[in-house]
Amino acid sequence: MNERTLIVYKSVTGFTKQYAQWIAEALHCEAVDLKEASSKKMSDYHIIIFGGRFHAGFVDGLKKAKTLFGESTAEKLIVFGTGATARTETDMIREAWKNNFTPEELSRIPHFYMESGLRQEKMPLGDKLMLKVFAAMVKSKKEKTAYEEAMAQALGESYDHSSKEQIQPLVEWVLQEEQAHS
Ligand SMILES: Cc1cc2nc3c(=O)[nH]c(=O)nc-3n(C[C@H](O)[C@H](O)[C@H](O)COP(=O)(O)O)c2cc1C
């Protein structure tokens, strides 16, 4: 068991939890729900990996995770965000990260995007409504981005574009970091 690294995740419909579990298997480390995480728990580890879903541009739970990490003695924070945006939309994803980090954090905190999908059957009502409003807004726009088009089309539908190989860049980053400190 890897005693240096802890994964903390927040997941509503299961995609982020699945990614957290894949990463936990690859790194042989523990994955805990943000609800069960504390700065005391984080202090037992060197590296904290936080994962959350993109939600209207913001990584859900990241603010809390950053606070807990800041209060802990853990040394390195790494973040992954899951989302419905196609992973080929690299410019959009780069812009989205800017909502979540200060310029200083952007260069200091390694961050990775993993494409997921939408799981309507597990989505709270509020989220379904948000998607409806979003789709209505997109409909009235003349020029739509590929993401807007895809989200509006996927309204009411579920799909899964997640895949295990998407964890690889993060896993390699962590293995190198662990090696450097061993
Ligand atoms: C209301 C709402 C807003 C969303 N906003 C975004 C977004 O801004 N960018 C994105 O890529 N995906 C967005 N998504 C898709 C989710 O990020 C995606 O379904 C996520 O992987 C769900 O994670 P979970 O299954 O761990 O809860 C949104 C989904 C909902 C329901």
CSV table of N, CA and C in Angstrom, one decimal, residues 97-174:
chain,number,residue,atom,x,y,z
A,97,TRP,N,-9.8,25.9,-16.6
A,97,TRP,CA,-8.9,25.8,-15.4
A,97,TRP,C,-8.6,27.1,-14.8
A,98,LYS,N,-8.6,28.2,-15.7
A,98,LYS,CA,-8.4,29.5,-15.2
A,98,LYS,C,-9.4,30.0,-14.2
A,99,ASN,N,-10.7,29.4,-14.3
A,99,ASN,CA,-11.7,29.8,-13.4
A,99,ASN,C,-11.4,29.2,-12.0
A,100,ASN,N,-10.6,28.3,-11.9
A,100,ASN,CA,-10.4,27.5,-10.7
A,100,ASN,C,-9.1,27.7,-10.0
A,101,PHE,N,-8.2,28.4,-10.6
A,101,PHE,CA,-6.9,28.6,-10.0
A,101,PHE,C,-6.5,30.1,-10.2
A,102,THR,N,-5.7,30.6,-9.3
A,102,THR,CA,-5.0,31.9,-9.5
A,102,THR,C,-3.9,31.6,-10.5
A,103,PRO,N,-3.3,32.6,-11.1
A,103,PRO,CA,-2.2,32.4,-12.0
A,103,PRO,C,-1.1,31.7,-11.3
A,104,GLU,N,-0.8,32.0,-10.1
A,104,GLU,CA,0.2,31.3,-9.3
A,104,GLU,C,-0.1,29.9,-9.1
A,105,GLU,N,-1.4,29.6,-8.7
A,105,GLU,CA,-1.8,28.2,-8.5
A,105,GLU,C,-1.7,27.4,-9.8
A,106,LEU,N,-2.0,28.1,-10.9
A,106,LEU,CA,-2.0,27.4,-12.2
A,106,LEU,C,-0.6,26.8,-12.6
A,107,SER,N,0.4,27.6,-12.2
A,107,SER,CA,1.7,27.1,-12.5
A,107,SER,C,2.3,26.1,-11.4
A,108,ARG,N,1.7,26.3,-10.2
A,108,ARG,CA,2.2,25.4,-9.1
A,108,ARG,C,1.5,24.1,-8.9
A,109,ILE,N,0.2,24.1,-9.1
A,109,ILE,CA,-0.6,22.9,-8.9
A,109,ILE,C,-0.8,22.1,-10.2
A,110,PRO,N,-0.2,20.9,-10.3
A,110,PRO,CA,-0.5,20.1,-11.5
A,110,PRO,C,-2.0,19.8,-11.6
A,111,HIS,N,-2.5,19.9,-12.8
A,111,HIS,CA,-4.0,19.7,-13.0
A,111,HIS,C,-4.2,18.9,-14.3
A,112,PHE,N,-5.1,18.0,-14.2
A,112,PHE,CA,-5.4,17.1,-15.3
A,112,PHE,C,-6.9,17.0,-15.6
A,113,TYR,N,-7.2,16.9,-16.9
A,113,TYR,CA,-8.6,16.8,-17.3
A,113,TYR,C,-8.9,15.4,-17.7
A,114,MET,N,-10.0,14.9,-17.3
A,114,MET,CA,-10.5,13.5,-17.7
A,114,MET,C,-11.9,13.6,-18.2
A,115,GLU,N,-12.1,13.2,-19.4
A,115,GLU,CA,-13.5,13.3,-20.0
A,115,GLU,C,-14.4,12.2,-19.4
A,116,SER,N,-15.6,12.6,-19.1
A,116,SER,CA,-16.5,11.6,-18.6
A,116,SER,C,-17.8,11.5,-19.5
A,117,GLY,N,-18.8,12.2,-19.1
A,117,GLY,CA,-20.1,12.1,-19.8
A,117,GLY,C,-21.2,12.7,-19.0
A,118,LEU,N,-22.4,12.2,-19.2
A,118,LEU,CA,-23.6,12.6,-18.4
A,118,LEU,C,-24.3,11.4,-18.0
A,119,ARG,N,-24.8,11.4,-16.8
A,119,ARG,CA,-25.5,10.3,-16.3
A,119,ARG,C,-26.8,10.8,-15.7
A,120,GLN,N,-27.8,11.0,-16.5
A,120,GLN,CA,-29.1,11.6,-16.1
A,120,GLN,C,-29.8,10.9,-15.0
A,121,GLU,N,-29.8,9.6,-15.0
A,121,GLU,CA,-30.5,8.9,-14.0
A,121,GLU,C,-30.0,9.1,-12.5
A,122,LYS,N,-28.8,9.6,-12.4
A,122,LYS,CA,-28.2,9.8,-11.1
A,122,LYS,C,-28.1,11.3,-10.7
A,123,MET,N,-28.6,12.1,-11.7
A,123,MET,CA,-28.4,13.6,-11.5
A,123,MET,C,-29.5,14.2,-10.6
A,124,PRO,N,-29.1,15.0,-9.7
A,124,PRO,CA,-30.2,15.7,-8.9
A,124,PRO,C,-31.0,16.6,-9.8
A,125,LEU,N,-32.3,16.8,-9.4
A,125,LEU,CA,-33.2,17.6,-10.1
A,125,LEU,C,-32.6,19.0,-10.5
A,126,GLY,N,-31.9,19.6,-9.6
A,126,GLY,CA,-31.3,21.0,-9.8
A,126,GLY,C,-30.4,20.9,-11.0
A,127,ASP,N,-29.6,19.9,-11.1
A,127,ASP,CA,-28.6,19.7,-12.2
A,127,ASP,C,-29.4,19.6,-13.5
A,128,LYS,N,-30.4,18.8,-13.5
A,128,LYS,CA,-31.2,18.5,-14.7
A,128,LYS,C,-31.8,19.9,-15.2
A,129,LEU,N,-32.3,20.7,-14.3
A,129,LEU,CA,-32.8,22.0,-14.6
A,129,LEU,C,-31.7,22.9,-15.2
A,130,MET,N,-30.6,22.9,-14.6
A,130,MET,CA,-29.4,23.7,-15.0
A,130,MET,C,-29.1,23.4,-16.5
A,131,LEU,N,-29.1,22.1,-16.8
A,131,LEU,CA,-28.8,21.6,-18.2
A,131,LEU,C,-29.9,22.1,-19.1
A,132,LYS,N,-31.1,22.1,-18.7
A,132,LYS,CA,-32.2,22.6,-19.5
A,132,LYS,C,-32.1,24.0,-19.8
A,133,VAL,N,-31.8,24.8,-18.8
A,133,VAL,CA,-31.6,26.3,-19.0
A,133,VAL,C,-30.4,26.5,-20.0
A,134,PHE,N,-29.4,25.8,-19.7
A,134,PHE,CA,-28.2,25.9,-20.6
A,134,PHE,C,-28.5,25.6,-22.0
A,135,ALA,N,-29.3,24.5,-22.2
A,135,ALA,CA,-29.7,24.1,-23.6
A,135,ALA,C,-30.5,25.2,-24.3
A,136,ALA,N,-31.4,25.8,-23.5
A,136,ALA,CA,-32.3,26.8,-24.0
A,136,ALA,C,-31.5,28.0,-24.4
A,137,MET,N,-30.5,28.4,-23.6
A,137,MET,CA,-29.6,29.5,-23.9
A,137,MET,C,-28.8,29.2,-25.2
A,138,VAL,N,-28.3,28.0,-25.3
A,138,VAL,CA,-27.5,27.6,-26.5
A,138,VAL,C,-28.4,27.7,-27.8
A,139,LYS,N,-29.6,27.2,-27.6
A,139,LYS,CA,-30.5,27.2,-28.8
A,139,LYS,C,-30.7,28.6,-29.4
A,140,SER,N,-30.7,29.6,-28.5
A,140,SER,CA,-30.9,31.0,-29.0
A,140,SER,C,-29.7,31.7,-29.5
A,141,LYS,N,-28.5,31.0,-29.4
A,141,LYS,CA,-27.3,31.6,-29.8
A,141,LYS,C,-27.1,31.3,-31.3
A,142,LYS,N,-26.5,32.3,-32.0
A,142,LYS,CA,-26.3,32.0,-33.5
A,142,LYS,C,-25.0,31.2,-33.6
A,143,GLU,N,-24.0,31.6,-32.9
A,143,GLU,CA,-22.7,30.8,-33.0
A,143,GLU,C,-22.5,30.0,-31.8
A,144,LYS,N,-22.4,28.7,-32.0
A,144,LYS,CA,-22.3,27.8,-30.9
A,144,LYS,C,-20.9,27.1,-30.9
A,145,THR,N,-20.3,27.0,-29.7
A,145,THR,CA,-19.0,26.2,-29.7
A,145,THR,C,-19.4,24.7,-29.8
A,146,ALA,N,-18.4,23.9,-30.1
A,146,ALA,CA,-18.6,22.5,-30.2
A,146,ALA,C,-19.2,21.9,-28.9
A,147,TYR,N,-18.7,22.5,-27.7
A,147,TYR,CA,-19.1,22.0,-26.4
A,147,TYR,C,-20.6,22.3,-26.2
A,148,GLU,N,-21.0,23.6,-26.6
A,148,GLU,CA,-22.4,24.0,-26.4
A,148,GLU,C,-23.3,23.1,-27.2
A,149,GLU,N,-22.9,22.9,-28.4
A,149,GLU,CA,-23.6,22.0,-29.3
A,149,GLU,C,-23.8,20.7,-28.7
A,150,ALA,N,-22.7,20.1,-28.3
A,150,ALA,CA,-22.8,18.7,-27.7
A,150,ALA,C,-23.7,18.7,-26.5
A,151,MET,N,-23.5,19.7,-25.6
A,151,MET,CA,-24.3,19.7,-24.3
A,151,MET,C,-25.8,19.8,-24.6
A,152,ALA,N,-26.1,20.7,-25.6
A,152,ALA,CA,-27.5,20.9,-25.9
A,152,ALA,C,-28.1,19.7,-26.6
A,153,GLN,N,-27.3,19.0,-27.4
A,153,GLN,CA,-27.8,17.8,-28.0
A,153,GLN,C,-28.0,16.7,-27.1
A,154,ALA,N,-27.1,16.6,-26.1
A,154,ALA,CA,-27.1,15.5,-25.1
A,154,ALA,C,-28.2,15.7,-24.0
A,155,LEU,N,-29.0,16.8,-24.1
A,155,LEU,CA,-30.0,17.1,-23.2
A,155,LEU,C,-30.9,15.9,-23.0
A,156,GLY,N,-31.0,15.4,-21.7
A,156,GLY,CA,-31.9,14.3,-21.5
A,156,GLY,C,-31.3,13.0,-21.7
A,157,GLU,N,-30.1,13.0,-22.3
A,157,GLU,CA,-29.5,11.7,-22.7
A,157,GLU,C,-28.3,11.4,-21.7
A,158,SER,N,-28.0,10.2,-21.6
A,158,SER,CA,-26.8,9.8,-20.8
A,158,SER,C,-25.7,9.2,-21.8
A,159,TYR,N,-24.5,9.5,-21.5
A,159,TYR,CA,-23.4,8.8,-22.3
A,159,TYR,C,-22.2,8.8,-21.5
A,160,ASP,N,-21.3,7.9,-21.9
A,160,ASP,CA,-20.1,7.6,-21.1
A,160,ASP,C,-18.8,7.6,-22.0
A,161,HIS,N,-18.0,8.7,-21.9
A,161,HIS,CA,-16.8,8.8,-22.7
A,161,HIS,C,-15.6,8.6,-21.8
A,162,SER,N,-15.8,8.0,-20.6
A,162,SER,CA,-14.7,7.9,-19.7
A,162,SER,C,-13.9,6.6,-20.1
A,163,SER,N,-12.6,6.7,-19.8
A,163,SER,CA,-11.7,5.5,-20.1
A,163,SER,C,-10.5,5.5,-19.2
A,164,LYS,N,-10.1,4.3,-18.8
A,164,LYS,CA,-9.0,4.2,-17.9
A,164,LYS,C,-7.7,4.8,-18.3
A,165,GLU,N,-7.5,4.8,-19.6
A,165,GLU,CA,-6.1,5.3,-20.1
A,165,GLU,C,-6.0,6.8,-19.8
A,166,GLN,N,-7.1,7.5,-19.6
A,166,GLN,CA,-7.0,8.9,-19.4
A,166,GLN,C,-6.4,9.3,-18.0
A,167,ILE,N,-6.2,8.3,-17.2
A,167,ILE,CA,-5.5,8.6,-15.9
A,167,ILE,C,-4.0,8.6,-16.0
A,168,GLN,N,-3.5,8.1,-17.2
A,168,GLN,CA,-2.1,7.9,-17.3
A,168,GLN,C,-1.2,9.1,-17.1
A,169,PRO,N,-1.5,10.3,-17.7
A,169,PRO,CA,-0.6,11.4,-17.4
A,169,PRO,C,-0.5,11.8,-15.9
A,170,LEU,N,-1.6,11.7,-15.2
A,170,LEU,CA,-1.6,12.0,-13.8
A,170,LEU,C,-0.8,10.9,-13.0
A,171,VAL,N,-1.0,9.6,-13.4
A,171,VAL,CA,-0.3,8.5,-12.7
A,171,VAL,C,1.2,8.7,-12.9
A,172,GLU,N,1.6,9.0,-14.1
A,172,GLU,CA,3.0,9.1,-14.4
A,172,GLU,C,3.6,10.3,-13.6
A,173,TRP,N,2.9,11.4,-13.6
A,173,TRP,CA,3.3,12.6,-12.8
A,173,TRP,C,3.6,12.2,-11.3
A,174,VAL,N,2.6,11.5,-10.8
A,174,VAL,CA,2.7,11.1,-9.3
A,174,VAL,C,3.9,10.1,-9.1
